[in-house]
Amino acid sequence: MRIDKRIERHYAELSPQEQKAADTLLDRLGDLAVYNAAELARLSGVSKATMSRLFRRLGFEDFNEVKEHTRSIRSSGMPLGPQSPDGGLAAHLGQEQDNLRRLAESIDEEKLSAASSTLAIAGTVLLLGFRNSYPLALHLRQQLLQCRKGVSVAPQPGQSLGEELAGLGSGDVVVLFGFRRRPAEFRRVLQAAAATGAATILIGDPSARRLAADAGLWLECPVDGAHAFDSYAAAMSLVSILASGALMATGRSGRERVRKVTGMFDTLAEIEAR
């Protein structure tokens, strides 16, 4: 049980001093790692003994176990951020750079080339994105449509997935964006996509590694944020790389498609000239 739920369950039973300590824990769940037990006690205005007693009443052996617990909550994608505004932009920039570095270390050129080639030559490309992953699927579709046709995104509002997957087969590809806080049935969707005979590409953060065995190709991309929410900047960079690779892989047909799309923009006056 998450620590916030434990506090909620036992709050009425706590002494006034323990309630003060519990309030401090709830206020600082996102940055507990920068404190020790004595500092938290001082922030709460209680004794260190009271803080230790609260940990035990909540089912933790000591403060180290509390910190490990909150780290696991954050890694699951639950929004937890530091209460101090200090280091906002600098910390964000540092985390983004680290995410891009980790992305480069986890994916080699051979994998990128294989994924891009698959996106270029597939008969149909189906992009699946749920929750936070949906904008990534939409963006990849927009990029790929510049150089090829037959690209769709699911699920659409009010739509089920069955009719989308039923028409797929060998020669098609399904790209599944599986970033954390996925729907509970995500593995079943991945397995159903693979069962159609279509190639499958799974893109997700490290929490999706356990699903990688069910995918034809696994691309890992971190989304860790310096503050409360995950950041998808590295994931958007990966989408750009994949789309650029697909454009190169389509060759002349892709370049002709780009010209036709640009010409249609001009005809419809949809895009600003400058």
XYZ file of C-alpha atoms in Angstrom:
274
model
C 0.000 0.000 0.000
C 1.300 3.437 -0.938
C 2.455 5.622 1.923
C -0.237 8.245 1.279
C -2.904 5.539 1.556
C -1.321 4.233 4.757
C -1.372 7.709 6.262
C -5.000 8.214 5.198
C -6.005 4.899 6.796
C -4.269 5.579 10.128
C -4.462 9.386 10.320
C -7.335 9.530 12.819
C -5.475 7.140 15.120
C -2.285 9.218 15.190
C -1.392 11.571 18.010
C -1.370 15.308 17.208
C 2.432 15.230 16.999
C 2.370 12.211 14.699
C -0.227 13.942 12.527
C 2.123 16.920 12.150
C 4.882 14.532 11.092
C 2.528 12.749 8.680
C 1.534 16.072 7.104
C 5.199 16.852 6.472
C 5.703 13.475 4.784
C 2.712 14.068 2.509
C 3.925 17.565 1.644
C 7.395 16.317 0.716
C 6.848 12.911 -0.884
C 8.530 14.140 -4.058
C 11.842 15.078 -2.466
C 12.198 12.873 0.617
C 15.503 11.615 -0.744
C 17.202 14.928 0.055
C 16.323 14.741 3.761
C 17.256 12.561 6.688
C 14.932 11.643 9.541
C 16.290 14.350 11.851
C 15.695 17.071 9.230
C 12.122 15.903 8.658
C 11.507 15.927 12.397
C 12.791 19.499 12.575
C 10.606 20.573 9.642
C 7.604 18.981 11.349
C 8.337 20.532 14.709
C 8.386 17.105 16.384
C 11.050 14.957 17.985
C 13.077 12.421 16.040
C 11.535 9.735 18.252
C 8.051 10.817 17.122
C 9.103 10.641 13.480
C 10.573 7.153 13.966
C 7.421 6.041 15.759
C 5.328 7.259 12.825
C 7.425 5.239 10.375
C 6.797 2.085 12.395
C 3.067 2.779 12.710
C 2.894 3.066 8.933
C 4.595 -0.313 8.524
C 8.140 0.814 7.715
C 11.212 -0.353 9.584
C 13.074 2.948 9.219
C 13.419 6.061 7.098
C 15.565 4.296 4.491
C 12.645 1.993 3.770
C 10.356 5.025 3.441
C 12.702 6.614 0.893
C 12.935 3.404 -1.125
C 9.161 3.157 -1.080
C 8.694 6.699 -2.408
C 11.308 6.102 -5.112
C 9.312 3.095 -6.315
C 6.147 5.221 -6.409
C 7.864 7.878 -8.529
C 9.300 5.299 -10.907
C 5.771 4.038 -11.552
C 4.879 7.467 -12.956
C 2.853 8.868 -10.071
C 3.319 12.670 -10.034
C 5.555 13.498 -7.097
C 7.654 16.627 -7.207
C 9.838 18.624 -4.830
C 8.127 21.377 -2.881
C 10.981 23.846 -3.342
C 11.046 25.918 -6.546
C 14.849 26.103 -6.439
C 16.660 24.749 -9.469
C 13.533 24.476 -11.601
C 14.854 25.082 -15.097
C 18.417 23.975 -14.429
C 17.280 20.701 -12.887
C 14.866 20.138 -15.770
C 17.584 20.731 -18.359
C 19.960 18.385 -16.549
C 17.365 15.623 -16.470
C 16.525 16.072 -20.148
C 20.189 15.783 -21.082
C 20.476 12.648 -18.975
C 17.403 11.154 -20.674
C 18.855 11.812 -24.121
C 22.177 10.298 -23.084
C 20.455 7.183 -21.768
C 18.405 6.952 -24.968
C 21.580 7.016 -27.059
C 23.173 4.355 -24.866
C 20.211 1.974 -24.978
C 19.516 2.025 -28.740
C 22.135 1.370 -31.375
C 22.080 2.415 -35.024
C 21.214 -1.101 -36.174
C 18.007 -1.099 -34.143
C 17.036 2.353 -35.357
C 17.675 1.373 -38.959
C 15.614 -1.807 -38.603
C 12.701 0.091 -37.071
C 12.772 2.853 -39.677
C 13.010 0.384 -42.567
C 10.048 -1.541 -41.203
C 8.011 1.665 -40.990
C 8.973 2.537 -44.565
C 8.113 -0.747 -46.291
C 5.124 -1.994 -44.289
C 1.820 -2.195 -46.122
C -0.064 -0.697 -43.192
C 1.322 1.086 -40.160
C -0.865 1.051 -37.041
C 0.261 3.219 -34.146
C -1.172 2.368 -30.723
C -0.903 4.874 -27.907
C -2.865 4.952 -24.679
C -3.069 7.772 -22.128
C 0.208 9.786 -22.100
C 1.488 7.764 -25.061
C -1.292 8.907 -27.383
C 0.319 12.257 -28.364
C 3.480 10.379 -29.341
C 1.483 8.103 -31.629
C -0.253 11.116 -33.167
C 3.054 12.882 -33.777
C 4.670 9.851 -35.411
C 1.635 9.508 -37.681
C 1.905 13.137 -38.722
C 5.591 12.680 -39.524
C 5.206 9.408 -41.405
C 2.323 10.709 -43.520
C 4.796 13.141 -45.069
C 6.575 10.259 -46.791
C 4.062 7.388 -47.007
C 0.365 6.548 -46.879
C -1.450 3.883 -44.892
C -0.677 5.170 -41.394
C -3.354 5.212 -38.687
C -3.611 5.792 -34.955
C -5.708 3.864 -32.465
C -7.690 3.927 -30.329
C -9.863 6.731 -31.639
C -12.504 8.183 -29.297
C -15.296 5.676 -28.777
C -13.458 3.053 -30.815
C -12.415 -0.480 -29.882
C -9.188 -2.078 -31.106
C -10.598 -5.297 -32.511
C -11.516 -3.924 -35.928
C -8.100 -2.278 -36.263
C -6.119 -5.412 -35.447
C -8.374 -7.814 -37.372
C -7.300 -6.461 -40.744
C -3.564 -6.779 -40.145
C -1.209 -9.483 -41.305
C 2.253 -10.266 -42.569
C 3.797 -7.218 -44.176
C 2.130 -4.773 -41.797
C 3.563 -3.240 -38.629
C 2.113 -2.227 -35.270
C 3.991 0.328 -33.182
C 2.947 0.252 -29.532
C 3.882 3.115 -27.237
C 4.034 1.548 -23.783
C 5.127 4.235 -21.363
C 4.435 3.845 -17.679
C 0.965 4.041 -16.204
C -0.163 1.840 -19.086
C -3.650 0.321 -19.157
C -3.834 -2.984 -17.323
C -4.611 -4.885 -20.540
C -1.569 -3.557 -22.431
C 0.248 -6.921 -22.572
C -2.846 -8.557 -24.018
C -3.007 -5.906 -26.743
C 0.671 -6.436 -27.559
C 0.214 -10.200 -27.774
C -2.884 -9.834 -29.948
C -0.987 -7.511 -32.305
C 1.864 -10.017 -32.613
C -0.616 -12.845 -33.233
C -1.876 -11.120 -36.399
C 1.463 -11.818 -38.065
C 2.310 -8.142 -38.329
C 5.692 -6.916 -37.181
C 5.580 -5.287 -33.749
C 7.707 -2.452 -32.401
C 7.413 -1.640 -28.702
C 8.584 1.780 -27.507
C 8.570 2.443 -23.780
C 10.432 3.422 -20.643
C 12.388 0.841 -18.576
C 9.192 -0.316 -16.850
C 8.170 -1.945 -20.147
C 11.237 -4.188 -20.327
C 9.195 -7.100 -18.996
C 6.977 -6.802 -22.079
C 9.838 -6.709 -24.577
C 9.870 -10.487 -25.094
C 6.410 -10.241 -26.687
C 7.534 -7.642 -29.247
C 9.537 -8.070 -32.405
C 11.635 -5.002 -31.687
C 12.099 -3.154 -28.382
C 13.188 0.501 -28.191
C 13.806 1.823 -24.675
C 13.371 5.512 -23.937
C 13.502 7.148 -20.473
C 10.875 9.687 -19.463
C 12.136 10.629 -15.998
C 11.309 14.186 -14.985
C 13.156 16.416 -12.552
C 9.856 17.501 -11.054
C 6.376 16.065 -10.568
C 5.597 14.823 -14.054
C 7.308 12.619 -16.602
C 8.952 14.324 -19.563
C 8.536 13.040 -23.106
C 11.174 15.187 -24.783
C 13.487 12.215 -25.375
C 10.552 10.188 -26.677
C 9.681 12.953 -29.140
C 13.320 12.969 -30.244
C 13.114 9.234 -30.866
C 9.952 9.736 -32.931
C 11.773 12.333 -35.033
C 14.709 9.975 -35.613
C 12.423 7.113 -36.635
C 10.436 9.276 -39.028
C 13.588 10.723 -40.593
C 14.967 7.217 -41.041
C 11.722 6.100 -42.642
C 11.862 9.021 -45.080
C 15.379 8.031 -46.099
C 14.343 4.386 -46.443
C 11.423 5.223 -48.761
C 13.859 6.799 -51.195
C 12.408 8.343 -54.336
C 8.805 7.469 -53.521
C 9.123 9.199 -50.169
C 10.559 12.330 -51.733
C 7.748 12.397 -54.285
C 5.217 12.025 -51.505
C 6.759 14.984 -49.661
C 6.409 17.117 -52.810
C 2.787 16.068 -53.285
C 1.916 16.834 -49.673
C 3.605 20.222 -49.899
C 1.758 20.922 -53.131
C -1.546 20.067 -51.500
C -0.732 22.428 -48.634
C -0.261 25.174 -51.238
C -3.486 24.287 -53.038
C -5.513 24.404 -49.833
C -3.555 27.351 -48.398
C -3.299 25.393 -45.142
C 0.266 26.330 -44.249
C 1.746 29.812 -43.887
C 4.072 30.694 -46.743
C 6.671 32.102 -44.322
